[in-house]
Amino acid sequence: MARNTSSQKKSVLVFFITFLSWFGIWSTLQVNVLLDFGIPVSRAITDSVISNLLLEAFCLLIINNMRYYLPKKEKYWYTLIISFGLSSLWLLLLRIILWRVFKNDTAYLTMLGHTSLIRFAIAFLIIGCCTVLSLLWYSQQDQQADSERKQAMERLAREAELNKLRQQLQPHFLFNSLNSISALTGSQPEKARHMIQQLSDFLRGTLKKEQQQWTSFEEELQYLQLYLDIEKVRFGYRLQTQIETEPAALQMHLPSMLLQPLVENAIKFGLYDTIGEVTIFIRAKKVNDLLEVSVQNPFDETTSAPVKGTGFGLSSIRRRLFLLFARHDLLQIKKEAQQFITTISIPQQNESNHN
């Protein structure tokens, strides 16, 4: 906002410098023309100053009027009518003023009468140009304002949808955790107490991360570890994880709370249909200017319930990535050797956008 205000002030300053410079040049030219007609220097300067100050006042009147009333459909007729009307009024006032100033100079008044038509034509052109330029300027300003409002509305709608997607991920995990805590309360109260503490830390971190649009991959891994610790209490020895991360990837950034639904999906389809030990692989690396994260889990099509490849978790991730980057190719899914591999690629943005 401050940058826009500074830019507007600079534009206004440039406009007035140009405006005054143009009238200064035209006033000098008019003085030379009047001198060619044999008008004395003092009278030529007086004529030029009065004529152009009055003309400047009419032009500023038009510019100010355009700020409050900008014609739409009738703008061409408006330009013609306002230019003709103001030029006529300008000539009338000019003749009255100059007649009173030089009422005893017959030669000058005769010249004034002979040049009235050309003065009117010049005033009509100048006022007409000023009207057209003002119309174009304020129309462009209105279009820019409309575009900014539209972008702001789209941004708010996108942020609201992103927030809704993130909020929808928590209840499912929270219900499962509370059910597990309830089951452990009677048989293993100490483990239930530990899980409550972990859940509290996780939810506290969730509230903090909801205020962030972006986070470093290293910080996201710490948040993910809390989630995995809770899940390991639920599933015990059955859930094993292996995280492989390139050092360069740790300092890269990604949308906050993006990994949890990815891993939750892997746990859901990796453990729910098996009774043995399952290892979830999480790998991250830097590929050019992309942070590439893959999550791999076992997948047996003969025992797993039929799915189309994406549950709510993956579909929400795909939607979030599209809202943020307007790309559909940032989430890839493949199955090979009874392994289900989900890979997301995160383009890196400027540091200013990571806050």
PDB file of C-alpha atoms in Angstrom, residues 146-354:
ATOM      1  CA  ASP A 146     -11.123  -2.976 -10.380  1.00  0.00           C
ATOM      2  CA  SER A 147      -8.343  -5.423 -11.208  1.00  0.00           C
ATOM      3  CA  GLU A 148      -6.790  -5.012  -7.753  1.00  0.00           C
ATOM      4  CA  ARG A 149     -10.178  -5.525  -6.076  1.00  0.00           C
ATOM      5  CA  LYS A 150     -10.788  -8.636  -8.162  1.00  0.00           C
ATOM      6  CA  GLN A 151      -7.346 -10.005  -7.300  1.00  0.00           C
ATOM      7  CA  ALA A 152      -7.930  -9.247  -3.612  1.00  0.00           C
ATOM      8  CA  MET A 153     -11.290 -11.051  -3.698  1.00  0.00           C
ATOM      9  CA  GLU A 154      -9.735 -14.031  -5.478  1.00  0.00           C
ATOM     10  CA  ARG A 155      -6.878 -14.085  -2.974  1.00  0.00           C
ATOM     11  CA  LEU A 156      -9.293 -14.002  -0.030  1.00  0.00           C
ATOM     12  CA  ALA A 157     -11.396 -16.759  -1.576  1.00  0.00           C
ATOM     13  CA  ARG A 158      -8.281 -18.845  -2.224  1.00  0.00           C
ATOM     14  CA  GLU A 159      -7.016 -18.313   1.329  1.00  0.00           C
ATOM     15  CA  ALA A 160     -10.439 -19.225   2.729  1.00  0.00           C
ATOM     16  CA  GLU A 161     -10.476 -22.429   0.723  1.00  0.00           C
ATOM     17  CA  LEU A 162      -6.912 -23.263   1.760  1.00  0.00           C
ATOM     18  CA  ASN A 163      -7.828 -22.696   5.395  1.00  0.00           C
ATOM     19  CA  LYS A 164     -10.926 -24.865   5.015  1.00  0.00           C
ATOM     20  CA  LEU A 165      -8.868 -27.669   3.496  1.00  0.00           C
ATOM     21  CA  ARG A 166      -6.376 -27.534   6.357  1.00  0.00           C
ATOM     22  CA  GLN A 167      -9.109 -27.483   8.994  1.00  0.00           C
ATOM     23  CA  GLN A 168     -10.827 -30.511   7.479  1.00  0.00           C
ATOM     24  CA  LEU A 169      -7.707 -32.623   7.986  1.00  0.00           C
ATOM     25  CA  GLN A 170      -7.634 -32.363  11.793  1.00  0.00           C
ATOM     26  CA  PRO A 171     -10.945 -33.876  13.022  1.00  0.00           C
ATOM     27  CA  HIS A 172     -10.272 -37.304  11.474  1.00  0.00           C
ATOM     28  CA  PHE A 173      -6.839 -37.593  13.102  1.00  0.00           C
ATOM     29  CA  LEU A 174      -8.110 -36.138  16.397  1.00  0.00           C
ATOM     30  CA  PHE A 175     -10.971 -38.639  16.660  1.00  0.00           C
ATOM     31  CA  ASN A 176      -8.613 -41.565  16.030  1.00  0.00           C
ATOM     32  CA  SER A 177      -6.157 -40.295  18.647  1.00  0.00           C
ATOM     33  CA  LEU A 178      -8.878 -39.795  21.267  1.00  0.00           C
ATOM     34  CA  ASN A 179     -10.201 -43.295  20.597  1.00  0.00           C
ATOM     35  CA  SER A 180      -6.706 -44.690  21.086  1.00  0.00           C
ATOM     36  CA  ILE A 181      -6.261 -42.708  24.305  1.00  0.00           C
ATOM     37  CA  SER A 182      -9.600 -44.016  25.537  1.00  0.00           C
ATOM     38  CA  ALA A 183      -8.519 -47.597  24.811  1.00  0.00           C
ATOM     39  CA  LEU A 184      -5.183 -47.106  26.607  1.00  0.00           C
ATOM     40  CA  THR A 185      -6.623 -45.409  29.691  1.00  0.00           C
ATOM     41  CA  GLY A 186      -7.657 -48.641  31.364  1.00  0.00           C
ATOM     42  CA  SER A 187      -4.838 -50.978  30.305  1.00  0.00           C
ATOM     43  CA  GLN A 188      -1.856 -48.639  29.973  1.00  0.00           C
ATOM     44  CA  PRO A 189      -2.585 -45.351  31.782  1.00  0.00           C
ATOM     45  CA  GLU A 190       1.014 -44.175  31.620  1.00  0.00           C
ATOM     46  CA  LYS A 191       1.107 -44.600  27.851  1.00  0.00           C
ATOM     47  CA  ALA A 192      -2.275 -42.859  27.594  1.00  0.00           C
ATOM     48  CA  ARG A 193      -0.903 -39.929  29.639  1.00  0.00           C
ATOM     49  CA  HIS A 194       2.152 -39.726  27.382  1.00  0.00           C
ATOM     50  CA  MET A 195      -0.022 -39.778  24.282  1.00  0.00           C
ATOM     51  CA  ILE A 196      -2.193 -36.956  25.673  1.00  0.00           C
ATOM     52  CA  GLN A 197       0.946 -34.840  26.149  1.00  0.00           C
ATOM     53  CA  GLN A 198       2.079 -35.600  22.611  1.00  0.00           C
ATOM     54  CA  LEU A 199      -1.353 -34.767  21.250  1.00  0.00           C
ATOM     55  CA  SER A 200      -1.329 -31.488  23.190  1.00  0.00           C
ATOM     56  CA  ASP A 201       2.066 -30.554  21.716  1.00  0.00           C
ATOM     57  CA  PHE A 202       0.878 -31.502  18.252  1.00  0.00           C
ATOM     58  CA  LEU A 203      -2.311 -29.417  18.455  1.00  0.00           C
ATOM     59  CA  ARG A 204      -0.376 -26.469  19.886  1.00  0.00           C
ATOM     60  CA  GLY A 205       1.977 -26.689  16.930  1.00  0.00           C
ATOM     61  CA  THR A 206      -1.026 -26.893  14.605  1.00  0.00           C
ATOM     62  CA  LEU A 207      -2.460 -23.640  15.972  1.00  0.00           C
ATOM     63  CA  LYS A 208       0.901 -21.943  15.484  1.00  0.00           C
ATOM     64  CA  LYS A 209       1.335 -23.244  11.948  1.00  0.00           C
ATOM     65  CA  GLU A 210      -2.165 -22.133  10.941  1.00  0.00           C
ATOM     66  CA  GLN A 211      -0.790 -18.583  11.067  1.00  0.00           C
ATOM     67  CA  GLN A 212       1.969 -19.498   8.602  1.00  0.00           C
ATOM     68  CA  GLN A 213       1.553 -19.916   4.888  1.00  0.00           C
ATOM     69  CA  TRP A 214       5.045 -21.347   4.405  1.00  0.00           C
ATOM     70  CA  THR A 215       7.531 -23.171   6.598  1.00  0.00           C
ATOM     71  CA  SER A 216      10.970 -24.682   6.199  1.00  0.00           C
ATOM     72  CA  PHE A 217      11.147 -28.394   5.447  1.00  0.00           C
ATOM     73  CA  GLU A 218      13.230 -28.895   8.604  1.00  0.00           C
ATOM     74  CA  GLU A 219      10.485 -27.319  10.745  1.00  0.00           C
ATOM     75  CA  GLU A 220       7.813 -29.323   8.946  1.00  0.00           C
ATOM     76  CA  LEU A 221       9.738 -32.531   9.718  1.00  0.00           C
ATOM     77  CA  GLN A 222       9.734 -31.659  13.428  1.00  0.00           C
ATOM     78  CA  TYR A 223       5.984 -31.152  13.292  1.00  0.00           C
ATOM     79  CA  LEU A 224       5.600 -34.418  11.367  1.00  0.00           C
ATOM     80  CA  GLN A 225       7.644 -36.275  13.980  1.00  0.00           C
ATOM     81  CA  LEU A 226       5.086 -35.322  16.644  1.00  0.00           C
ATOM     82  CA  TYR A 227       2.358 -36.773  14.464  1.00  0.00           C
ATOM     83  CA  LEU A 228       4.349 -39.978  13.886  1.00  0.00           C
ATOM     84  CA  ASP A 229       5.036 -40.367  17.609  1.00  0.00           C
ATOM     85  CA  ILE A 230       1.306 -40.306  18.277  1.00  0.00           C
ATOM     86  CA  GLU A 231       0.608 -42.778  15.485  1.00  0.00           C
ATOM     87  CA  LYS A 232       3.329 -45.116  16.784  1.00  0.00           C
ATOM     88  CA  VAL A 233       1.541 -45.217  20.131  1.00  0.00           C
ATOM     89  CA  ARG A 234      -1.604 -46.278  18.299  1.00  0.00           C
ATOM     90  CA  PHE A 235       0.004 -48.913  16.088  1.00  0.00           C
ATOM     91  CA  GLY A 236       2.963 -49.949  18.264  1.00  0.00           C
ATOM     92  CA  TYR A 237       5.707 -51.984  16.609  1.00  0.00           C
ATOM     93  CA  ARG A 238       3.653 -52.305  13.399  1.00  0.00           C
ATOM     94  CA  LEU A 239       4.486 -48.766  12.297  1.00  0.00           C
ATOM     95  CA  GLN A 240       8.096 -48.093  11.361  1.00  0.00           C
ATOM     96  CA  THR A 241       9.350 -45.019   9.532  1.00  0.00           C
ATOM     97  CA  GLN A 242      12.516 -44.255   7.653  1.00  0.00           C
ATOM     98  CA  ILE A 243      13.311 -40.657   6.748  1.00  0.00           C
ATOM     99  CA  GLU A 244      16.008 -39.851   4.189  1.00  0.00           C
ATOM    100  CA  THR A 245      16.697 -36.163   3.574  1.00  0.00           C
ATOM    101  CA  GLU A 246      19.383 -34.355   1.614  1.00  0.00           C
ATOM    102  CA  PRO A 247      20.966 -31.500   3.632  1.00  0.00           C
ATOM    103  CA  ALA A 248      20.044 -28.997   0.903  1.00  0.00           C
ATOM    104  CA  ALA A 249      16.373 -29.938   1.203  1.00  0.00           C
ATOM    105  CA  LEU A 250      16.148 -29.042   4.901  1.00  0.00           C
ATOM    106  CA  GLN A 251      16.411 -25.293   4.227  1.00  0.00           C
ATOM    107  CA  MET A 252      13.916 -25.315   1.391  1.00  0.00           C
ATOM    108  CA  HIS A 253      10.309 -24.283   1.967  1.00  0.00           C
ATOM    109  CA  LEU A 254       6.860 -25.760   1.470  1.00  0.00           C
ATOM    110  CA  PRO A 255       3.269 -24.885   2.411  1.00  0.00           C
ATOM    111  CA  SER A 256       2.760 -25.554   6.103  1.00  0.00           C
ATOM    112  CA  MET A 257       0.918 -28.696   7.259  1.00  0.00           C
ATOM    113  CA  LEU A 258       1.319 -30.350   3.865  1.00  0.00           C
ATOM    114  CA  LEU A 259       3.221 -33.490   4.841  1.00  0.00           C
ATOM    115  CA  GLN A 260       0.879 -34.787   7.540  1.00  0.00           C
ATOM    116  CA  PRO A 261      -2.034 -35.710   5.236  1.00  0.00           C
ATOM    117  CA  LEU A 262       0.485 -37.245   2.840  1.00  0.00           C
ATOM    118  CA  VAL A 263       1.879 -39.519   5.562  1.00  0.00           C
ATOM    119  CA  GLU A 264      -1.575 -40.128   7.046  1.00  0.00           C
ATOM    120  CA  ASN A 265      -2.700 -41.431   3.678  1.00  0.00           C
ATOM    121  CA  ALA A 266       0.336 -43.759   3.566  1.00  0.00           C
ATOM    122  CA  ILE A 267      -0.423 -45.094   7.054  1.00  0.00           C
ATOM    123  CA  LYS A 268      -4.069 -45.596   6.220  1.00  0.00           C
ATOM    124  CA  PHE A 269      -3.448 -47.664   3.112  1.00  0.00           C
ATOM    125  CA  GLY A 270      -0.256 -49.278   4.390  1.00  0.00           C
ATOM    126  CA  LEU A 271      -1.406 -50.542   7.796  1.00  0.00           C
ATOM    127  CA  TYR A 272      -5.182 -50.817   7.806  1.00  0.00           C
ATOM    128  CA  ASP A 273      -5.273 -53.991   5.683  1.00  0.00           C
ATOM    129  CA  THR A 274      -2.246 -55.732   7.195  1.00  0.00           C
ATOM    130  CA  ILE A 275      -1.350 -57.216  10.572  1.00  0.00           C
ATOM    131  CA  GLY A 276       2.449 -57.243  10.241  1.00  0.00           C
ATOM    132  CA  GLU A 277       5.135 -54.632  10.511  1.00  0.00           C
ATOM    133  CA  VAL A 278       5.047 -51.882   7.882  1.00  0.00           C
ATOM    134  CA  THR A 279       7.736 -49.337   7.057  1.00  0.00           C
ATOM    135  CA  ILE A 280       6.805 -45.921   5.671  1.00  0.00           C
ATOM    136  CA  PHE A 281       9.636 -44.291   3.700  1.00  0.00           C
ATOM    137  CA  ILE A 282       9.867 -40.506   3.536  1.00  0.00           C
ATOM    138  CA  ARG A 283      12.483 -39.088   1.167  1.00  0.00           C
ATOM    139  CA  ALA A 284      13.276 -35.475   0.343  1.00  0.00           C
ATOM    140  CA  LYS A 285      15.740 -33.962  -2.087  1.00  0.00           C
ATOM    141  CA  LYS A 286      16.427 -30.829  -4.065  1.00  0.00           C
ATOM    142  CA  VAL A 287      15.751 -31.141  -7.801  1.00  0.00           C
ATOM    143  CA  ASN A 288      16.790 -27.926  -9.575  1.00  0.00           C
ATOM    144  CA  ASP A 289      14.597 -25.290  -7.887  1.00  0.00           C
ATOM    145  CA  LEU A 290      12.062 -27.806  -6.587  1.00  0.00           C
ATOM    146  CA  LEU A 291      11.713 -29.477  -3.214  1.00  0.00           C
ATOM    147  CA  GLU A 292      10.750 -33.047  -4.065  1.00  0.00           C
ATOM    148  CA  VAL A 293       9.233 -35.145  -1.271  1.00  0.00           C
ATOM    149  CA  SER A 294       8.105 -38.738  -1.757  1.00  0.00           C
ATOM    150  CA  VAL A 295       6.208 -40.973   0.669  1.00  0.00           C
ATOM    151  CA  GLN A 296       6.241 -44.713   0.050  1.00  0.00           C
ATOM    152  CA  ASN A 297       4.108 -47.382   1.691  1.00  0.00           C
ATOM    153  CA  PRO A 298       3.353 -51.072   0.966  1.00  0.00           C
ATOM    154  CA  PHE A 299       0.238 -51.609  -1.072  1.00  0.00           C
ATOM    155  CA  ASP A 300      -1.371 -54.946  -1.843  1.00  0.00           C
ATOM    156  CA  GLU A 301      -4.171 -54.606  -4.373  1.00  0.00           C
ATOM    157  CA  THR A 302      -5.470 -58.086  -3.563  1.00  0.00           C
ATOM    158  CA  THR A 303      -6.207 -57.259   0.084  1.00  0.00           C
ATOM    159  CA  SER A 304      -6.727 -53.495   0.044  1.00  0.00           C
ATOM    160  CA  ALA A 305     -10.140 -52.011  -0.361  1.00  0.00           C
ATOM    161  CA  PRO A 306     -10.616 -50.684  -3.882  1.00  0.00           C
ATOM    162  CA  VAL A 307      -9.661 -47.000  -4.100  1.00  0.00           C
ATOM    163  CA  LYS A 308      -9.213 -44.646  -6.982  1.00  0.00           C
ATOM    164  CA  GLY A 309      -5.749 -43.708  -5.852  1.00  0.00           C
ATOM    165  CA  THR A 310      -6.625 -40.624  -3.829  1.00  0.00           C
ATOM    166  CA  GLY A 311      -8.531 -40.273  -0.609  1.00  0.00           C
ATOM    167  CA  PHE A 312      -9.520 -36.954   0.882  1.00  0.00           C
ATOM    168  CA  GLY A 313      -5.933 -36.378   2.031  1.00  0.00           C
ATOM    169  CA  LEU A 314      -4.384 -36.593  -1.424  1.00  0.00           C
ATOM    170  CA  SER A 315      -7.220 -34.768  -3.143  1.00  0.00           C
ATOM    171  CA  SER A 316      -6.883 -31.913  -0.639  1.00  0.00           C
ATOM    172  CA  ILE A 317      -3.133 -31.756  -1.260  1.00  0.00           C
ATOM    173  CA  ARG A 318      -3.690 -31.665  -5.006  1.00  0.00           C
ATOM    174  CA  ARG A 319      -6.210 -28.859  -4.550  1.00  0.00           C
ATOM    175  CA  ARG A 320      -3.914 -26.866  -2.241  1.00  0.00           C
ATOM    176  CA  LEU A 321      -1.029 -27.143  -4.686  1.00  0.00           C
ATOM    177  CA  PHE A 322      -3.231 -25.951  -7.536  1.00  0.00           C
ATOM    178  CA  LEU A 323      -4.528 -22.983  -5.513  1.00  0.00           C
ATOM    179  CA  LEU A 324      -0.977 -21.989  -4.611  1.00  0.00           C
ATOM    180  CA  PHE A 325       0.794 -22.611  -7.926  1.00  0.00           C
ATOM    181  CA  ALA A 326      -1.968 -23.044 -10.573  1.00  0.00           C
ATOM    182  CA  ARG A 327      -0.384 -26.338 -11.644  1.00  0.00           C
ATOM    183  CA  HIS A 328      -1.815 -29.854 -11.786  1.00  0.00           C
ATOM    184  CA  ASP A 329       1.478 -31.708 -12.163  1.00  0.00           C
ATOM    185  CA  LEU A 330       2.962 -31.159  -8.708  1.00  0.00           C
ATOM    186  CA  LEU A 331       1.513 -34.327  -7.179  1.00  0.00           C
ATOM    187  CA  GLN A 332       2.379 -37.644  -8.807  1.00  0.00           C
ATOM    188  CA  ILE A 333       1.167 -41.100  -7.791  1.00  0.00           C
ATOM    189  CA  LYS A 334       2.564 -44.434  -8.966  1.00  0.00           C
ATOM    190  CA  LYS A 335       2.401 -48.100  -7.979  1.00  0.00           C
ATOM    191  CA  GLU A 336       5.305 -50.444  -8.500  1.00  0.00           C
ATOM    192  CA  ALA A 337       6.369 -53.751  -6.898  1.00  0.00           C
ATOM    193  CA  GLN A 338       3.461 -53.550  -4.408  1.00  0.00           C
ATOM    194  CA  GLN A 339       4.596 -50.108  -3.317  1.00  0.00           C
ATOM    195  CA  PHE A 340       2.412 -47.025  -3.388  1.00  0.00           C
ATOM    196  CA  ILE A 341       4.573 -43.919  -3.960  1.00  0.00           C
ATOM    197  CA  THR A 342       3.269 -40.366  -3.699  1.00  0.00           C
ATOM    198  CA  THR A 343       5.582 -37.555  -4.779  1.00  0.00           C
ATOM    199  CA  ILE A 344       5.036 -33.817  -4.405  1.00  0.00           C
ATOM    200  CA  SER A 345       7.215 -31.142  -6.020  1.00  0.00           C
ATOM    201  CA  ILE A 346       7.243 -27.699  -4.411  1.00  0.00           C
ATOM    202  CA  PRO A 347       8.464 -24.707  -6.462  1.00  0.00           C
ATOM    203  CA  GLN A 348      10.529 -22.336  -4.335  1.00  0.00           C
ATOM    204  CA  GLN A 349       9.307 -18.770  -4.059  1.00  0.00           C
ATOM    205  CA  ASN A 350      10.988 -15.541  -2.960  1.00  0.00           C
ATOM    206  CA  GLU A 351      11.930 -15.209   0.680  1.00  0.00           C
ATOM    207  CA  SER A 352       9.347 -12.453   1.140  1.00  0.00           C
ATOM    208  CA  ASN A 353       6.596 -14.913   0.266  1.00  0.00           C
ATOM    209  CA  HIS A 354       7.635 -17.412   2.910  1.00  0.00           C
TER     210      HIS A 354
END
